Short mmCIF file of C-alpha atoms in Angstrom, two decimals:
data_model
loop_
_atom_site.label_atom_id
_atom_site.label_comp_id
_atom_site.label_asym_id
_atom_site.label_seq_id
_atom_site.Cartn_x
_atom_site.Cartn_y
_atom_site.Cartn_z
CA MET A 1 -101.01 -145.10 -2.59
CA GLU A 2 -104.39 -146.45 -1.47
CA SER A 3 -107.37 -144.18 -2.03
CA SER A 4 -109.83 -144.46 0.78
CA HIS A 5 -111.96 -141.57 -0.41
CA GLN A 6 -113.61 -141.69 -3.81
CA TYR A 7 -115.62 -138.89 -5.38
CA ALA A 8 -117.31 -138.21 -8.69
CA PHE A 9 -115.25 -135.34 -10.11
CA TYR A 10 -117.61 -132.71 -11.47
CA LEU A 11 -115.57 -130.57 -13.90
CA GLY A 12 -117.81 -127.72 -14.97
CA CYS A 13 -116.78 -125.73 -18.07
CA ILE A 14 -113.87 -123.36 -17.55
CA ALA A 15 -111.48 -125.75 -15.81
CA PRO A 16 -111.53 -128.48 -18.49
CA ASN A 17 -112.07 -126.16 -21.45
CA ARG A 18 -109.76 -123.22 -20.59
CA TYR A 19 -107.39 -124.26 -17.78
CA PRO A 20 -106.97 -128.02 -18.28
CA GLY A 21 -103.87 -127.93 -16.03
CA SER A 22 -106.10 -127.37 -13.03
CA GLU A 23 -108.18 -130.44 -13.92
CA SER A 24 -105.05 -132.57 -14.29
CA ALA A 25 -103.47 -131.08 -11.15
CA SER A 26 -106.59 -131.77 -9.08
CA ILE A 27 -106.67 -135.43 -10.05
CA ARG A 28 -102.94 -136.00 -9.51
CA THR A 29 -102.48 -134.00 -6.30
CA ALA A 30 -105.63 -135.39 -4.70
CA LYS A 31 -104.49 -138.94 -5.46
CA LYS A 32 -101.28 -138.33 -3.51
CA LEU A 33 -103.45 -137.24 -0.60
CA GLY A 34 -105.67 -140.31 -0.62
CA ILE A 35 -108.57 -138.79 -2.58
CA GLU A 36 -109.56 -140.44 -5.83
CA LEU A 37 -111.45 -138.31 -8.33
CA LEU A 38 -113.47 -140.41 -10.77
CA PRO A 39 -114.86 -139.07 -14.06
CA LEU A 40 -118.52 -138.04 -13.94
CA LYS A 41 -119.49 -139.11 -17.42
CA GLY A 42 -121.96 -137.00 -19.37
CA ALA A 43 -122.00 -134.04 -16.97
CA SER A 44 -122.91 -130.67 -18.45
CA CYS A 45 -122.52 -127.04 -17.41
CA CYS A 46 -123.70 -126.76 -13.79
CA PRO A 47 -125.56 -124.56 -15.30
CA ALA A 48 -124.04 -121.11 -14.78
CA PRO A 49 -125.89 -119.78 -11.71
CA GLY A 50 -125.76 -116.14 -12.83
CA ALA A 51 -127.13 -116.73 -16.32
CA PHE A 52 -129.63 -119.51 -15.63
CA GLY A 53 -130.69 -118.33 -12.19
CA SER A 54 -131.48 -114.92 -13.65
CA ILE A 55 -133.56 -116.33 -16.50
CA ASP A 56 -135.62 -118.95 -14.74
CA LEU A 57 -134.73 -120.52 -11.41
CA ASN A 58 -136.78 -123.63 -12.23
CA VAL A 59 -134.61 -124.42 -15.27
CA TRP A 60 -131.55 -123.93 -13.09
CA TYR A 61 -132.86 -126.44 -10.53
CA ALA A 62 -133.74 -129.03 -13.17
CA MET A 63 -130.46 -128.76 -15.08
CA ALA A 64 -128.34 -128.97 -11.90
CA ALA A 65 -130.46 -131.90 -10.73
CA ARG A 66 -129.56 -133.83 -13.89
CA ASN A 67 -125.86 -133.55 -12.98
CA LEU A 68 -126.65 -134.62 -9.42
CA VAL A 69 -128.52 -137.69 -10.66
CA LEU A 70 -125.50 -138.78 -12.72
CA ALA A 71 -123.47 -138.89 -9.48
CA GLU A 72 -126.32 -140.60 -7.62
CA GLN A 73 -126.27 -143.30 -10.28
CA MET A 74 -122.54 -143.76 -9.60
CA GLY A 75 -123.25 -143.91 -5.89
CA LYS A 76 -120.54 -141.31 -5.19
CA ASP A 77 -120.46 -137.91 -3.54
CA ILE A 78 -119.39 -135.07 -5.84
CA ALA A 79 -116.11 -133.15 -5.53
CA LEU A 80 -115.60 -130.03 -7.64
CA ILE A 81 -113.10 -127.19 -8.00
CA CYS A 82 -115.23 -124.16 -8.97
CA ASN A 83 -117.23 -121.80 -6.76
CA GLY A 84 -119.83 -121.19 -9.46
CA CYS A 85 -120.37 -124.93 -9.85
CA TYR A 86 -120.56 -125.17 -6.06
CA LYS A 87 -123.36 -122.63 -6.05
CA SER A 88 -125.37 -124.66 -8.57
CA ILE A 89 -124.57 -128.22 -7.61
CA TRP A 90 -124.28 -127.86 -3.83
CA GLU A 91 -127.12 -125.39 -3.42
CA VAL A 92 -129.62 -127.16 -5.67
CA ASN A 93 -128.81 -130.45 -3.89
CA HIS A 94 -129.37 -128.72 -0.55
CA LYS A 95 -132.65 -127.11 -1.67
CA LEU A 96 -134.02 -130.29 -3.24
CA LYS A 97 -133.23 -132.30 -0.12
CA LYS A 98 -135.22 -130.03 2.15
CA ASN A 99 -138.00 -128.82 -0.16
CA ALA A 100 -140.41 -131.60 -1.14
CA GLU A 101 -142.48 -129.36 -3.40
CA LEU A 102 -139.41 -128.33 -5.39
CA ARG A 103 -138.24 -131.93 -5.62
CA LYS A 104 -141.62 -132.91 -7.04
CA MET A 105 -141.41 -130.20 -9.71
CA VAL A 106 -137.86 -131.19 -10.66
CA ASN A 107 -138.69 -134.90 -10.82
CA GLU A 108 -141.65 -134.09 -13.04
CA VAL A 109 -139.15 -132.61 -15.52
CA LEU A 110 -136.55 -135.35 -15.08
CA LYS A 111 -139.22 -137.99 -15.81
CA GLU A 112 -139.02 -136.83 -19.43
CA ILE A 113 -135.49 -138.22 -19.59
CA ASP A 114 -136.07 -141.26 -17.35
CA MET A 115 -134.22 -139.82 -14.40
CA GLU A 116 -135.19 -139.32 -10.79
CA TYR A 117 -133.51 -137.18 -8.15
CA LYS A 118 -133.34 -139.14 -4.90
CA GLY A 119 -131.16 -137.01 -2.65
CA THR A 120 -128.63 -139.71 -1.85
CA ILE A 121 -125.32 -137.86 -2.27
CA ASP A 122 -123.44 -134.86 -0.90
CA VAL A 123 -121.42 -132.20 -2.73
CA PHE A 124 -118.01 -130.82 -1.71
CA HIS A 125 -115.46 -128.34 -2.98
CA LEU A 126 -112.10 -130.12 -3.23
CA ALA A 127 -110.58 -127.34 -1.09
CA GLU A 128 -112.89 -128.13 1.82
CA LEU A 129 -112.01 -131.83 1.51
CA LEU A 130 -108.30 -131.00 1.53
CA TYR A 131 -108.74 -128.80 4.61
CA ASP A 132 -110.85 -131.37 6.47
CA PRO A 133 -108.57 -133.35 8.85
CA GLU A 134 -110.92 -136.34 8.61
CA ILE A 135 -110.32 -136.55 4.87
CA CYS A 136 -106.89 -134.96 4.39
CA GLY A 137 -105.94 -131.97 6.56
CA LEU A 138 -103.09 -129.45 6.67
CA GLN A 139 -100.49 -131.88 8.03
CA LYS A 140 -101.04 -134.31 5.18
CA ILE A 141 -100.78 -131.46 2.67
CA LYS A 142 -97.49 -130.36 4.31
CA ASP A 143 -96.15 -133.91 4.22
CA SER A 144 -96.87 -134.18 0.50
CA VAL A 145 -94.82 -131.09 -0.39
CA THR A 146 -91.54 -131.82 -2.17
CA THR A 147 -90.91 -128.34 -3.58
CA PRO A 148 -91.87 -125.82 -0.87
CA LEU A 149 -92.99 -122.53 -2.42
CA LYS A 150 -90.51 -120.67 -0.23
CA GLY A 151 -90.15 -116.92 -0.46
CA ALA A 152 -93.37 -116.35 -2.41
CA LYS A 153 -96.01 -113.98 -1.10
CA ILE A 154 -99.42 -115.26 -2.12
CA ALA A 155 -102.72 -113.40 -1.83
CA VAL A 156 -105.90 -115.47 -1.56
CA HIS A 157 -109.05 -114.67 -3.49
CA TYR A 158 -111.85 -116.68 -1.83
CA GLY A 159 -114.55 -115.83 -4.35
CA CYS A 160 -118.21 -115.53 -3.45
CA HIS A 161 -120.26 -118.61 -4.10
CA LEU A 162 -118.36 -121.14 -2.03
CA MET A 163 -118.91 -119.50 1.36
CA LYS A 164 -121.76 -117.05 0.78
CA PRO A 165 -124.60 -116.79 1.73
CA ARG A 166 -123.03 -117.59 5.10
CA LYS A 167 -126.20 -118.78 6.82
CA GLU A 168 -126.90 -121.44 4.21
CA ARG A 169 -123.31 -122.66 4.13
CA HIS A 170 -121.02 -124.15 6.77
CA PHE A 171 -117.76 -122.22 6.44
CA GLY A 172 -118.17 -119.73 9.30
CA THR A 173 -117.19 -116.10 8.86
CA THR A 174 -117.32 -114.57 5.40
CA GLU A 175 -115.93 -111.25 6.62
CA HIS A 176 -112.46 -112.45 7.51
CA PRO A 177 -111.83 -116.14 6.86
CA TYR A 178 -108.29 -117.51 7.07
CA TRP A 179 -108.49 -121.22 6.23
CA VAL A 180 -107.24 -120.93 2.64
CA GLU A 181 -104.29 -118.84 3.87
CA GLU A 182 -103.49 -121.78 6.17
CA MET A 183 -103.58 -124.06 3.15
CA VAL A 184 -101.22 -121.71 1.28
CA ALA A 185 -98.84 -121.66 4.27
CA ALA A 186 -98.88 -125.47 4.26
CA LEU A 187 -97.19 -125.30 0.84
CA GLY A 188 -94.29 -123.30 2.28
CA ALA A 189 -95.42 -119.96 0.81
CA GLU A 190 -96.19 -116.81 2.76
CA PRO A 191 -99.88 -115.88 2.62
CA VAL A 192 -100.49 -112.13 2.55
CA GLU A 193 -103.73 -110.36 3.35
CA TYR A 194 -104.95 -107.26 1.61
CA ARG A 195 -107.63 -104.62 1.80
CA ASN A 196 -111.19 -105.81 1.21
CA LYS A 197 -110.06 -109.33 0.40
CA MET A 198 -113.58 -110.76 0.38
CA GLN A 199 -114.68 -108.49 -2.47
CA CYS A 200 -116.10 -110.14 -5.57
CA CYS A 201 -113.91 -110.60 -8.70
CA GLY A 202 -116.58 -108.82 -10.74
CA ALA A 203 -117.36 -111.63 -13.18
CA GLY A 204 -120.49 -113.16 -11.66
CA GLY A 205 -124.20 -112.67 -12.14
CA GLY A 206 -123.78 -112.36 -15.90
CA VAL A 207 -122.10 -108.96 -15.44
CA ARG A 208 -118.92 -109.98 -17.30
CA GLY A 209 -121.01 -110.56 -20.41
CA TYR A 210 -123.43 -107.67 -19.82
CA ASP A 211 -121.01 -104.84 -19.05
CA ILE A 212 -117.37 -105.85 -19.37
CA VAL A 213 -115.96 -102.45 -18.36
CA HIS A 214 -118.03 -102.38 -15.18
CA SER A 215 -116.99 -105.94 -14.42
CA LEU A 216 -113.28 -105.24 -15.03
CA ASP A 217 -113.43 -102.11 -12.89
CA ILE A 218 -114.31 -104.30 -9.92
CA THR A 219 -111.42 -106.64 -10.78
CA ASN A 220 -109.11 -103.65 -11.13
CA GLU A 221 -109.94 -102.49 -7.62
CA LYS A 222 -109.01 -105.92 -6.28
CA LEU A 223 -105.78 -105.95 -8.28
CA ILE A 224 -104.81 -102.54 -6.89
CA ASN A 225 -105.36 -103.84 -3.36
CA ILE A 226 -103.38 -107.02 -4.03
CA MET A 227 -100.47 -105.14 -5.64
CA GLU A 228 -100.34 -102.85 -2.60
CA VAL A 229 -99.10 -105.72 -0.41
CA LYS A 230 -96.52 -106.77 -3.04
CA ALA A 231 -97.95 -110.23 -3.65
CA ASP A 232 -96.03 -112.46 -6.08
CA ALA A 233 -99.21 -114.26 -7.12
CA VAL A 234 -102.89 -114.54 -6.34
CA THR A 235 -104.54 -117.90 -5.78
CA ASP A 236 -108.21 -118.75 -6.19
CA LEU A 237 -110.66 -121.61 -5.76
CA CYS A 238 -112.69 -120.87 -8.86
CA PRO A 239 -111.76 -121.07 -12.56
CA PHE A 240 -114.22 -118.28 -13.39
CA CYS A 241 -112.56 -115.92 -10.89
CA GLN A 242 -109.25 -117.15 -12.32
CA LEU A 243 -110.34 -116.26 -15.86
CA GLN A 244 -111.47 -112.84 -14.66
CA PHE A 245 -108.14 -112.10 -12.94
CA ASP A 246 -105.93 -113.76 -15.55
CA ARG A 247 -107.44 -112.92 -18.95
CA GLY A 248 -109.02 -109.92 -17.26
CA GLN A 249 -105.60 -108.34 -16.71
CA ILE A 250 -105.08 -108.34 -20.48
CA GLU A 251 -108.49 -106.71 -21.00
CA ILE A 252 -107.74 -104.20 -18.23
CA GLU A 253 -104.53 -103.24 -20.02
CA GLU A 254 -106.47 -102.72 -23.26
CA LYS A 255 -109.31 -100.77 -21.71
CA PHE A 256 -107.73 -98.91 -18.78
CA GLY A 257 -104.06 -98.84 -19.85
CA VAL A 258 -102.74 -100.35 -16.62
CA LYS A 259 -100.52 -103.37 -16.44
CA TYR A 260 -100.02 -105.61 -13.41
CA ASN A 261 -98.48 -108.88 -14.69
CA LEU A 262 -99.72 -110.61 -11.55
CA PRO A 263 -99.68 -114.42 -11.94
CA VAL A 264 -103.00 -116.07 -11.10
CA LEU A 265 -103.05 -119.71 -10.03
CA HIS A 266 -105.82 -122.01 -8.89
CA TYR A 267 -104.98 -123.57 -5.50
CA CYS A 268 -104.72 -126.97 -7.22
CA GLU A 269 -102.05 -125.60 -9.53
CA LEU A 270 -100.08 -124.29 -6.53
CA LEU A 271 -100.45 -127.65 -4.82
CA GLY A 272 -99.25 -129.33 -8.02
CA LEU A 273 -96.12 -127.16 -8.12
CA ALA A 274 -95.44 -127.84 -4.44
CA GLN A 275 -95.80 -131.58 -5.04
CA GLY A 276 -93.22 -131.38 -7.79
CA MET A 277 -95.35 -131.13 -10.94
CA THR A 278 -93.63 -129.10 -13.67
CA PRO A 279 -95.12 -125.93 -15.18
CA GLN A 280 -95.52 -127.93 -18.41
CA GLU A 281 -97.53 -130.60 -16.59
CA LEU A 282 -99.80 -127.81 -15.35
CA ALA A 283 -100.10 -126.14 -18.77
CA LEU A 284 -99.22 -122.82 -17.15
CA ASP A 285 -98.36 -121.50 -20.62
CA LEU A 286 -102.12 -121.32 -21.29
CA HIS A 287 -102.46 -118.58 -18.69
CA GLY A 288 -102.97 -115.10 -20.11
CA ILE A 289 -100.46 -113.67 -17.62
CA SER A 290 -97.06 -115.34 -17.53
CA CYS A 291 -96.32 -117.23 -14.31
CA GLU A 292 -92.54 -117.01 -14.98
CA PRO A 293 -91.57 -114.38 -12.37
CA PHE A 294 -93.40 -116.40 -9.74
CA LEU A 295 -91.90 -119.69 -10.92
CA GLU A 296 -88.38 -118.22 -10.86
CA LYS A 297 -88.91 -117.31 -7.24
CA VAL A 298 -90.15 -120.70 -6.08
CA LEU A 299 -88.55 -123.35 -8.30
CA MET B 1 -146.71 -114.76 19.60
CA ALA B 2 -147.06 -111.95 22.10
CA LYS B 3 -149.68 -109.39 21.16
CA VAL B 4 -148.60 -105.80 21.16
CA LYS B 5 -151.40 -103.52 22.21
CA GLY B 6 -152.85 -101.63 19.31
CA TYR B 7 -150.33 -103.00 16.82
CA PRO B 8 -152.48 -105.27 14.62
CA GLU B 9 -154.98 -102.46 14.07
CA ALA B 10 -152.22 -100.01 13.25
CA LEU B 11 -150.74 -102.35 10.65
CA GLU B 12 -154.11 -103.05 9.07
CA ASN B 13 -154.81 -99.33 8.83
CA LYS B 14 -151.45 -98.76 7.25
CA LEU B 15 -152.02 -101.46 4.64
CA ARG B 16 -155.42 -99.94 3.82
CA ASP B 17 -153.85 -96.53 3.34
CA ARG B 18 -153.98 -96.10 -0.39
CA ARG B 19 -151.35 -93.39 -0.24
CA PHE B 20 -148.84 -96.24 -0.35
CA TYR B 21 -150.07 -97.29 -3.76
CA GLY B 22 -150.49 -95.26 -6.90
CA GLU B 23 -151.44 -95.96 -10.48
CA ASP B 24 -147.96 -97.16 -11.32
CA THR B 25 -147.67 -99.57 -8.41
CA ASN B 26 -148.79 -103.15 -8.14
CA PRO B 27 -149.11 -104.74 -4.69
CA GLU B 28 -149.14 -108.16 -6.38
CA PHE B 29 -145.55 -107.50 -7.47
CA THR B 30 -144.44 -107.47 -3.82
CA LYS B 31 -146.10 -110.82 -3.24
CA THR B 32 -144.70 -112.43 -6.40
CA VAL B 33 -141.16 -111.25 -5.65
CA LYS B 34 -141.46 -112.63 -2.13
CA LYS B 35 -142.67 -115.97 -3.43
CA ILE B 36 -140.01 -116.47 -6.11
CA SER B 37 -137.17 -115.25 -3.91
CA ASP B 38 -138.44 -117.09 -0.83
CA THR B 39 -137.64 -114.00 1.26
CA ILE B 40 -139.45 -111.56 3.52
CA ALA B 41 -138.77 -108.72 1.08
CA HIS B 42 -141.65 -106.61 2.47
CA MET B 43 -139.79 -106.31 5.79
CA CYS B 44 -136.98 -104.15 4.38
CA TYR B 45 -136.53 -101.03 6.51
CA GLN B 46 -134.15 -99.28 4.10
CA CYS B 47 -131.05 -99.21 6.31
CA GLY B 48 -128.83 -99.23 3.20
CA THR B 49 -126.37 -101.87 4.42
CA CYS B 50 -126.92 -103.66 1.10
CA THR B 51 -125.90 -100.73 -1.07
CA ALA B 52 -122.96 -100.01 1.25
CA SER B 53 -121.72 -103.60 0.78
CA CYS B 54 -122.27 -103.70 -2.97
CA PRO B 55 -119.21 -103.82 -5.29
CA SER B 56 -121.33 -102.50 -8.16
CA ALA B 57 -122.65 -99.44 -6.32
CA PRO B 58 -119.47 -97.28 -6.31
CA ARG B 59 -119.09 -97.54 -10.10
CA SER B 60 -122.65 -97.21 -11.36
CA SER B 61 -126.11 -95.89 -10.58
CA TYR B 62 -127.14 -99.37 -9.39
CA ARG B 63 -128.58 -99.09 -5.90
CA ILE B 64 -129.86 -102.34 -4.48
CA ARG B 65 -131.62 -100.49 -1.68
CA LYS B 66 -133.72 -98.78 -4.34
CA PHE B 67 -134.74 -102.14 -5.78
CA MET B 68 -135.69 -103.28 -2.29
CA ARG B 69 -137.92 -100.22 -1.94
CA ARG B 70 -139.50 -100.97 -5.30
CA ALA B 71 -140.19 -104.50 -4.08
CA VAL B 72 -141.87 -103.19 -0.92
CA LEU B 73 -144.01 -100.62 -2.69
CA GLY B 74 -144.81 -102.66 -5.78
CA PHE B 75 -143.08 -100.48 -8.35
CA GLU B 76 -143.09 -103.26 -10.90
CA ASN B 77 -142.40 -101.43 -14.15
CA GLU B 78 -139.78 -99.21 -12.59
CA ALA B 79 -137.92 -102.24 -11.23
CA LEU B 80 -138.13 -104.53 -14.23
CA THR B 81 -137.27 -101.97 -16.90
CA ASP B 82 -134.28 -100.46 -15.08
CA PRO B 83 -131.09 -101.59 -16.87
CA ASP B 84 -129.24 -101.46 -13.53
CA LEU B 85 -131.11 -104.65 -12.56
CA TRP B 86 -128.43 -106.54 -14.50
CA LEU B 87 -125.42 -105.05 -12.67
CA CYS B 88 -125.67 -107.33 -9.62
CA THR B 89 -122.70 -109.73 -9.61
CA THR B 90 -124.61 -111.93 -7.13
CA CYS B 91 -121.69 -111.73 -4.69
CA TYR B 92 -124.08 -112.09 -1.72
CA SER B 93 -122.23 -109.51 0.41
CA CYS B 94 -125.52 -107.68 1.00
CA THR B 95 -127.19 -110.96 1.90
CA ASP B 96 -124.56 -111.79 4.51
CA ARG B 97 -124.85 -108.33 6.06
CA CYS B 98 -128.60 -107.64 5.84
CA PRO B 99 -129.76 -107.08 9.44
CA ARG B 100 -133.24 -108.31 8.56
CA ASP B 101 -132.06 -111.49 6.82
CA ILE B 102 -133.89 -110.60 3.63
CA ALA B 103 -131.32 -111.84 1.07
CA PRO B 104 -131.48 -108.86 -1.32
CA THR B 105 -129.47 -110.92 -3.87
CA ASP B 106 -132.34 -113.39 -4.11
CA VAL B 107 -134.80 -110.50 -4.48
CA ILE B 108 -132.79 -109.30 -7.48
CA MET B 109 -132.78 -112.81 -8.97
CA ALA B 110 -136.57 -112.98 -8.58
CA MET B 111 -136.95 -109.62 -10.35
CA ARG B 112 -134.70 -110.84 -13.18
CA ASN B 113 -136.91 -113.94 -13.55
CA LEU B 114 -139.95 -111.67 -13.80
CA ALA B 115 -138.19 -109.38 -16.28
CA PHE B 116 -137.39 -112.37 -18.50
CA LYS B 117 -141.11 -113.18 -18.64
CA ARG B 118 -141.47 -109.82 -20.42
CA ASP B 119 -138.54 -110.58 -22.73
CA ILE B 120 -136.38 -108.11 -20.82
CA ILE B 121 -132.98 -109.78 -20.67
CA PRO B 122 -129.45 -108.99 -21.87
CA VAL B 123 -128.55 -111.10 -24.90
CA ASN B 124 -125.40 -112.57 -23.33
CA PHE B 125 -127.56 -114.55 -20.88
CA LEU B 126 -129.42 -116.14 -23.79
CA LYS B 127 -126.23 -116.99 -25.65
CA THR B 128 -125.16 -119.12 -22.69
CA VAL B 129 -128.46 -120.99 -23.05
CA GLN B 130 -127.83 -121.53 -26.77
CA ALA B 131 -124.28 -122.81 -26.13
CA ILE B 132 -125.49 -125.29 -23.53
CA TYR B 133 -128.31 -126.47 -25.81
CA THR B 134 -125.81 -127.34 -28.53
CA THR B 135 -122.79 -128.59 -26.55
CA GLY B 136 -123.86 -129.07 -22.94
CA HIS B 137 -121.29 -126.44 -21.93
CA GLY B 138 -121.65 -122.70 -21.35
CA VAL B 139 -117.96 -122.36 -22.20
CA PRO B 140 -117.27 -125.11 -24.78
CA ASN B 141 -113.91 -126.63 -25.68
CA ASN B 142 -111.76 -125.24 -28.53
CA ASP B 143 -108.82 -126.38 -30.65
CA VAL B 144 -106.10 -124.57 -28.68
CA ASN B 145 -107.36 -126.25 -25.55
CA ARG B 146 -107.68 -129.67 -27.20
CA THR B 147 -104.01 -129.53 -28.22
CA ALA B 148 -103.02 -128.48 -24.70
CA ARG B 149 -105.03 -131.28 -23.14
CA LYS B 150 -103.37 -133.87 -25.37
CA LYS B 151 -99.94 -132.49 -24.41
CA LEU B 152 -100.89 -133.08 -20.78
CA GLY B 153 -101.66 -136.70 -21.58
CA MET B 154 -105.40 -136.10 -21.22
CA ALA B 155 -108.16 -136.87 -23.71
CA ALA B 156 -108.72 -133.98 -26.14
CA ASP B 157 -112.24 -133.62 -24.75
CA PRO B 158 -113.18 -133.90 -21.05
CA PRO B 159 -115.44 -136.80 -19.94
CA THR B 160 -118.46 -134.49 -19.98
CA THR B 161 -121.09 -134.11 -22.72
CA HIS B 162 -118.08 -133.31 -24.93
CA SER B 163 -116.98 -136.97 -24.84
CA TYR B 164 -120.48 -138.36 -24.37
CA PRO B 165 -122.73 -136.40 -26.76
CA GLU B 166 -125.44 -139.05 -26.26
CA PHE B 167 -126.36 -137.07 -23.13
CA ILE B 168 -127.13 -133.88 -25.08
CA PRO B 169 -130.68 -134.85 -26.17
CA GLY B 170 -131.61 -135.19 -22.48
CA ILE B 171 -130.34 -131.67 -21.80
CA GLN B 172 -132.29 -130.39 -24.79
CA LYS B 173 -135.45 -132.05 -23.48
CA ILE B 174 -135.06 -130.26 -20.14
CA LEU B 175 -134.55 -126.88 -21.81
CA ASP B 176 -137.42 -127.52 -24.22
CA TYR B 177 -139.69 -128.47 -21.31
CA PHE B 178 -139.41 -124.83 -20.24
CA LYS B 179 -139.43 -123.60 -23.90
CA LEU B 180 -136.17 -121.87 -23.06
CA LYS B 181 -134.31 -122.50 -26.30
CA ALA B 182 -137.24 -121.34 -28.46
CA ASN B 183 -137.58 -118.15 -26.39
CA ALA B 184 -133.84 -117.53 -26.44
CA ASP B 185 -133.68 -117.95 -30.22
CA ARG B 186 -136.69 -115.68 -30.74
CA ILE B 187 -135.35 -112.88 -28.53
CA VAL B 188 -131.81 -113.03 -29.92
CA LYS B 189 -133.23 -112.89 -33.44
CA GLU B 190 -135.41 -109.88 -32.59
CA ARG B 191 -132.41 -108.04 -31.16
CA GLU B 192 -129.73 -109.01 -33.65
CA GLY B 193 -131.73 -109.91 -36.73
#
C-alpha cells in the first residue's frame, strides 16, 4: 500500500528495550494505514523528563534538542509512541520554537557537536496521527480490522504527559476525554470508563525510582478502579505507564499481597491484534502479566 | 491597566512589611523559583486545589500547597531540604486545575533544580544520567530483549545509539558541558562509597 505520510520514528527507551512488540506493531499497523515510520538513527533517551527535568532543565532542553536535530536533518516530522517522550520531544520543540533566548542557549551547547536546532519539524504521538481524519481517522482504522476484538471490555489509561498541561497542548479536555475510547471501539472492543480515569499511573517524576511503594500505591488505586468495572484489559499510550501497570502488578503482589492479573496492552498492540498480528508477532509473552485470558476472549 | 484607588500604595506597604520575612526566609528564593519555572508563583492565594488534585497527597505528607506557600514567602531551606519535594509524579493535574494558572508542577521542578545545586537529589535520578552517559538510553537493552527482538525479525538492537554508538560521544559532550556526569559520579560515590 502506498505511504503518503512519512515520519521519523522516535523510539525512546522502554518500547524498544522492554516491549519490542509495540515497536514492531507500530511500524506494521501504521504502514497498513498509510503511515510510514522511518528509523531515526542515533536517537537517544528523550531524556526522561522526570529525571532530567528535575536535575537541570537546561540539560533536558539540550539533550532533547539533539534528538530533534537528527529528525531535522532527515527533513521529517517525528512520530512517537510514548507520553514521556512526547513531554520531552514535543515540549522542548515547542519551547525552542517560541523562545529565542532558550534557542540561543541550546544552540551554544549543540555547537560543541556541530549541530544546530532550526525549528523546522513538528512532533506527533502516533495515536493523534491515527485519530486525525486528515492522516488516518477512525473509519480507516475500522476498515483495517480483520479480527474485531469483540466481547472484550477495555479500560483506557490516557497517562499524563500527552495531554497535560492542557493549555500548552491541543487535545481539549483533560478531565474527561473520550477520543482513545473511540479508537478502542473502532477495533470492535467495548471501551469501559472507570472512576478517576485521568489519574496518574504513579511512575513519573522519578517517583518510581525514589519511593517504589508510594508509586505502586497510586497504581494500585487505579487497578482497583479498573477492576471495579470488570475490564478484560487496560490499554495505554505510554510504555512507561505500561511498565508500571504490567510489571507493577507483580511488584504489587509482592509488596501488598494483592493479585489482579489484568492484561496491559499498548494501543499499538491492540491495533496489531485487530489487524491480525499473532500474539507471537507482538511478543506478548514478554509481558509480566499474561495476556492469555484476554486473548482467549478475542481471538 | 486600570488603576485601583489606593492599591499600589497598599501593595508597596505590604511588601515593606518585614513581618513577612524572618531570618530563615529569603525573598530572592521567590524570584529565582519564578524565573526558573517561568510562572507567577508569587500570586498563589492558597486555595488548595493543587493538593486536592494531587495523587501523592492522600498517601504521604507531601502537600504541594505548602511548597507553594514556601515559594511565596521565601522559605528556601525548608523547601529544598524537605524529602517530600521528590514525591511529585509530575502528573500536571494541579497545573490543569490551578485557578491562577500558576503551574505548581513547574514550581516543584524549579525547586528540584535548585536543590540539585546543593547536591540534594535522590540517587536514582543520577543513575539515569550515568546510564545515558554510557549507552544513550535511560533504560538500556538486555539479552532477554535482544533474543525477543530477533524472534520478531527485528535487529537485536534498535536503530538508536544502541546500533549507532558513534553518536554517544556527542551525548557525552552535551552532558559534560553541564558537568552533569562528573557531579553525578561524585554524589553517587559520596552516598554509596
